[in-house]
PDB file of C-alpha atoms in Angstrom:
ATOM      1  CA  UNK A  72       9.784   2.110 -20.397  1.00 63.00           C
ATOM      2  CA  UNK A  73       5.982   2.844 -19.961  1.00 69.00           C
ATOM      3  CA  UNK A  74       4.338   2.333 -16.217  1.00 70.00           C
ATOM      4  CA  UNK A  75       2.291  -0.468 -15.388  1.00 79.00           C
ATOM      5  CA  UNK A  76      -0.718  -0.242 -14.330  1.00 89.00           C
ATOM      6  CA  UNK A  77      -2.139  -0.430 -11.482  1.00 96.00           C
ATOM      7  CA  UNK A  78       0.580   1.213 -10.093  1.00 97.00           C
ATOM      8  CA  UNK A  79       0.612   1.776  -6.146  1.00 98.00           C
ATOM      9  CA  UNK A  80       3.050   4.079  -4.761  1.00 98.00           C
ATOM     10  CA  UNK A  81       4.352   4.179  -1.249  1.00 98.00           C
ATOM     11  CA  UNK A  82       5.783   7.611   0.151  1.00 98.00           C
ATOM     12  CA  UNK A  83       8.011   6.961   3.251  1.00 98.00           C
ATOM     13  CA  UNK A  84      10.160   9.640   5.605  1.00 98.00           C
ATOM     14  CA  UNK A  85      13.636   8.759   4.942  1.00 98.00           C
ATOM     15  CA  UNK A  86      14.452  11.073   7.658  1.00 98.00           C
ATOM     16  CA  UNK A  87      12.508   8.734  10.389  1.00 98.00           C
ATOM     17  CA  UNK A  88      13.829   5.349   8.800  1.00 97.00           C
ATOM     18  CA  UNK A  89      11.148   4.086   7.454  1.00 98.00           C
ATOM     19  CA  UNK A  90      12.330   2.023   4.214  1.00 98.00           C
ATOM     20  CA  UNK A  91      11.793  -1.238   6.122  1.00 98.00           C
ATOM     21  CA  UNK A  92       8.202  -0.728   7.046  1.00 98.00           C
ATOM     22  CA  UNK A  93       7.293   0.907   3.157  1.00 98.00           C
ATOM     23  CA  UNK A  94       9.256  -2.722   2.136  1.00 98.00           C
ATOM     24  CA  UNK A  95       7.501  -4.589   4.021  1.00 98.00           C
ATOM     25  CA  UNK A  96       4.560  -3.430   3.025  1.00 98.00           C
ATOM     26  CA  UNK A  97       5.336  -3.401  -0.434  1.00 98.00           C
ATOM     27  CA  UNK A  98       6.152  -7.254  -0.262  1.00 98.00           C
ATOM     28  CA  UNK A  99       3.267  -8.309   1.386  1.00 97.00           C
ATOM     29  CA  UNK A 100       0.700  -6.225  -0.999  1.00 97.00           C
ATOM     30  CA  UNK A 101       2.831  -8.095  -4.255  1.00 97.00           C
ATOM     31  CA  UNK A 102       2.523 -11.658  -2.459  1.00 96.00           C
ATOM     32  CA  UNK A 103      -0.964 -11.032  -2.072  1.00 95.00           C
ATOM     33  CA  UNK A 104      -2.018  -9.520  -5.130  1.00 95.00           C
ATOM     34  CA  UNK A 105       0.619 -11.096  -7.686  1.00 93.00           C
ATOM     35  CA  UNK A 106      -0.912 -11.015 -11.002  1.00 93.00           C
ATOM     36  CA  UNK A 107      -3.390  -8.158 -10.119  1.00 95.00           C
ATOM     37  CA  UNK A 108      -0.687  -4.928  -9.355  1.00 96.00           C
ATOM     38  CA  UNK A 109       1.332  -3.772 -11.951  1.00 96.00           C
ATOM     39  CA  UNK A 110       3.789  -2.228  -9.998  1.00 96.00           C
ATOM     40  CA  UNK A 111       4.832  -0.760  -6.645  1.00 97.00           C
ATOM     41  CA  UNK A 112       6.917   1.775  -6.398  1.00 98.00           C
ATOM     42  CA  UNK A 113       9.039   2.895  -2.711  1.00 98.00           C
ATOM     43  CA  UNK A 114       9.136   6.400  -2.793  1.00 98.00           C
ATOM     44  CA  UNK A 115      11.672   8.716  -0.290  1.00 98.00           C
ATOM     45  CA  UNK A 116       9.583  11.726   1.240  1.00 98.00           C
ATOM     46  CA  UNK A 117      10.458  13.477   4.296  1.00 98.00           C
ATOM     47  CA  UNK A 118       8.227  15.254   7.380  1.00 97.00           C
ATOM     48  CA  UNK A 119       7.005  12.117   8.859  1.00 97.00           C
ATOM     49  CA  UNK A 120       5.430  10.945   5.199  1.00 98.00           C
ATOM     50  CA  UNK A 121       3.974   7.391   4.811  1.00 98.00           C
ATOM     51  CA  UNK A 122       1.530   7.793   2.390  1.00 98.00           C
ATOM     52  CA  UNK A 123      -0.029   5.041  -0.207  1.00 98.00           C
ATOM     53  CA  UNK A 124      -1.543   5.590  -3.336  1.00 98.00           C
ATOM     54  CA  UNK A 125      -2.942   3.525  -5.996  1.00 98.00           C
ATOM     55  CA  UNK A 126      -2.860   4.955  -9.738  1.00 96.00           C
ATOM     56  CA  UNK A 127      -2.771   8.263  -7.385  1.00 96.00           C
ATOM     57  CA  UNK A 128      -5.343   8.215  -5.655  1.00 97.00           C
ATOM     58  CA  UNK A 129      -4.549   8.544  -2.055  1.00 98.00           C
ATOM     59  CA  UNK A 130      -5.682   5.208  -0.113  1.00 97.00           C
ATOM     60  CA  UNK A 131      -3.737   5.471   3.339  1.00 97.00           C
ATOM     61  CA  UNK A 132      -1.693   9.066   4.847  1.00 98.00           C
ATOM     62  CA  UNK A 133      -0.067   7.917   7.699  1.00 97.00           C
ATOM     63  CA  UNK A 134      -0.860  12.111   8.864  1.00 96.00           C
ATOM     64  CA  UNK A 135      -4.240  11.866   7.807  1.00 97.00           C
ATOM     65  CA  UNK A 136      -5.481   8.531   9.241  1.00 96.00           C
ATOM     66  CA  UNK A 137      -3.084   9.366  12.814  1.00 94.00           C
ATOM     67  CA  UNK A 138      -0.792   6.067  12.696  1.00 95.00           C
ATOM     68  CA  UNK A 139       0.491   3.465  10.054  1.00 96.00           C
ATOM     69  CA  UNK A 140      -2.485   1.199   8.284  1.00 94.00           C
ATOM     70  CA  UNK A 141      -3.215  -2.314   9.485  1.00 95.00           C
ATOM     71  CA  UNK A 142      -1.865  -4.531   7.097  1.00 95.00           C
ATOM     72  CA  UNK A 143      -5.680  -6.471   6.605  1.00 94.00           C
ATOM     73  CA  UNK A 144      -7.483  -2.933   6.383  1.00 94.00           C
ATOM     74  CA  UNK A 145      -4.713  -1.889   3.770  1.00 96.00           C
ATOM     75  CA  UNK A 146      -5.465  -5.075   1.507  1.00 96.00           C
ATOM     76  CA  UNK A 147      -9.179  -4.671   1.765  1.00 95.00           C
ATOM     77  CA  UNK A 148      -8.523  -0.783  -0.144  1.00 96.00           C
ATOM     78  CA  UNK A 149      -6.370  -2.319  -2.779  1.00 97.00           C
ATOM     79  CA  UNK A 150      -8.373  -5.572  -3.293  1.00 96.00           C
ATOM     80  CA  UNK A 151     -11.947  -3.104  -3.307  1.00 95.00           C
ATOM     81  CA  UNK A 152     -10.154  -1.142  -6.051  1.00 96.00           C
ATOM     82  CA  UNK A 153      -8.616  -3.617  -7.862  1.00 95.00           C
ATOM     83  CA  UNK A 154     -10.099  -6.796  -7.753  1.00 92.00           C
ATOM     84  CA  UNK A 155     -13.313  -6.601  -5.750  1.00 91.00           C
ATOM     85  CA  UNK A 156     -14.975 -10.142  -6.477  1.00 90.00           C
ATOM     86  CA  UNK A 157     -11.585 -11.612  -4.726  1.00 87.00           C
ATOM     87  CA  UNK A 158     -11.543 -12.832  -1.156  1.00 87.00           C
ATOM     88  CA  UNK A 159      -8.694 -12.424   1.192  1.00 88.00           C
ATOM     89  CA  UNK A 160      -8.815 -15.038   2.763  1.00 80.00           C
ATOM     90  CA  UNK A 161      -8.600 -14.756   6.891  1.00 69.00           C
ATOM     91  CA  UNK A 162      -7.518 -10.721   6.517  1.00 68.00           C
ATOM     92  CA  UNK A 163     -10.936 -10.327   4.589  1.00 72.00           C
ATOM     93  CA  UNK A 164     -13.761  -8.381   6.467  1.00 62.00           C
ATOM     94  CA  UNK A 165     -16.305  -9.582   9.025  1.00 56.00           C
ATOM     95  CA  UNK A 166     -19.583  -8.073   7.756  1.00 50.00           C
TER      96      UNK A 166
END
């Protein structure tokens, strides 16, 4: 089976329970970008790992940033790299 592209990959610690949030992220970034992501893929980490990358570029590290991503700010890094003429509606930016 060959990937899809753009894939987008979400590393979560297994050891602090964090499938639900990496789920829950993953559903609302296909509900909001149906026909633009390829696939998204849960990945199990450990060390306090929530990480998200798109075609592997890192967008979002949970250690890097200090907490988890808002879920608006976290659409507006997919949708800039993906589809950047699209508007998201209410979660879009205030310039």
């Amino acid at each position: 089976m060959t990937q899809r592209q753009p894939r987008l990959e979400i590393e979560y610690c297994t050891q602090c329970r964090w499938l639900l949030r990496a789920g829950w992220t993953a559903q609302e970034l296909l509900t909001t970008f149906v026909t633009e992501l390829g696939e998204v893929a849960l990945i199990p980490g450990v060390g306090g790992v929530f990480d998200v990358r798109l075609d592997g570029e890192l967008l979002w590290s949970r250690k890097d940033q200090g907490g988890f991503p808002e879920l608006a700010a976290l659409k507006q890094l997919v949708r800039d790299r993906i589809a950047p003429d699209r508007s998201l509606g209410h979660s879009d930016k205030k310039d």
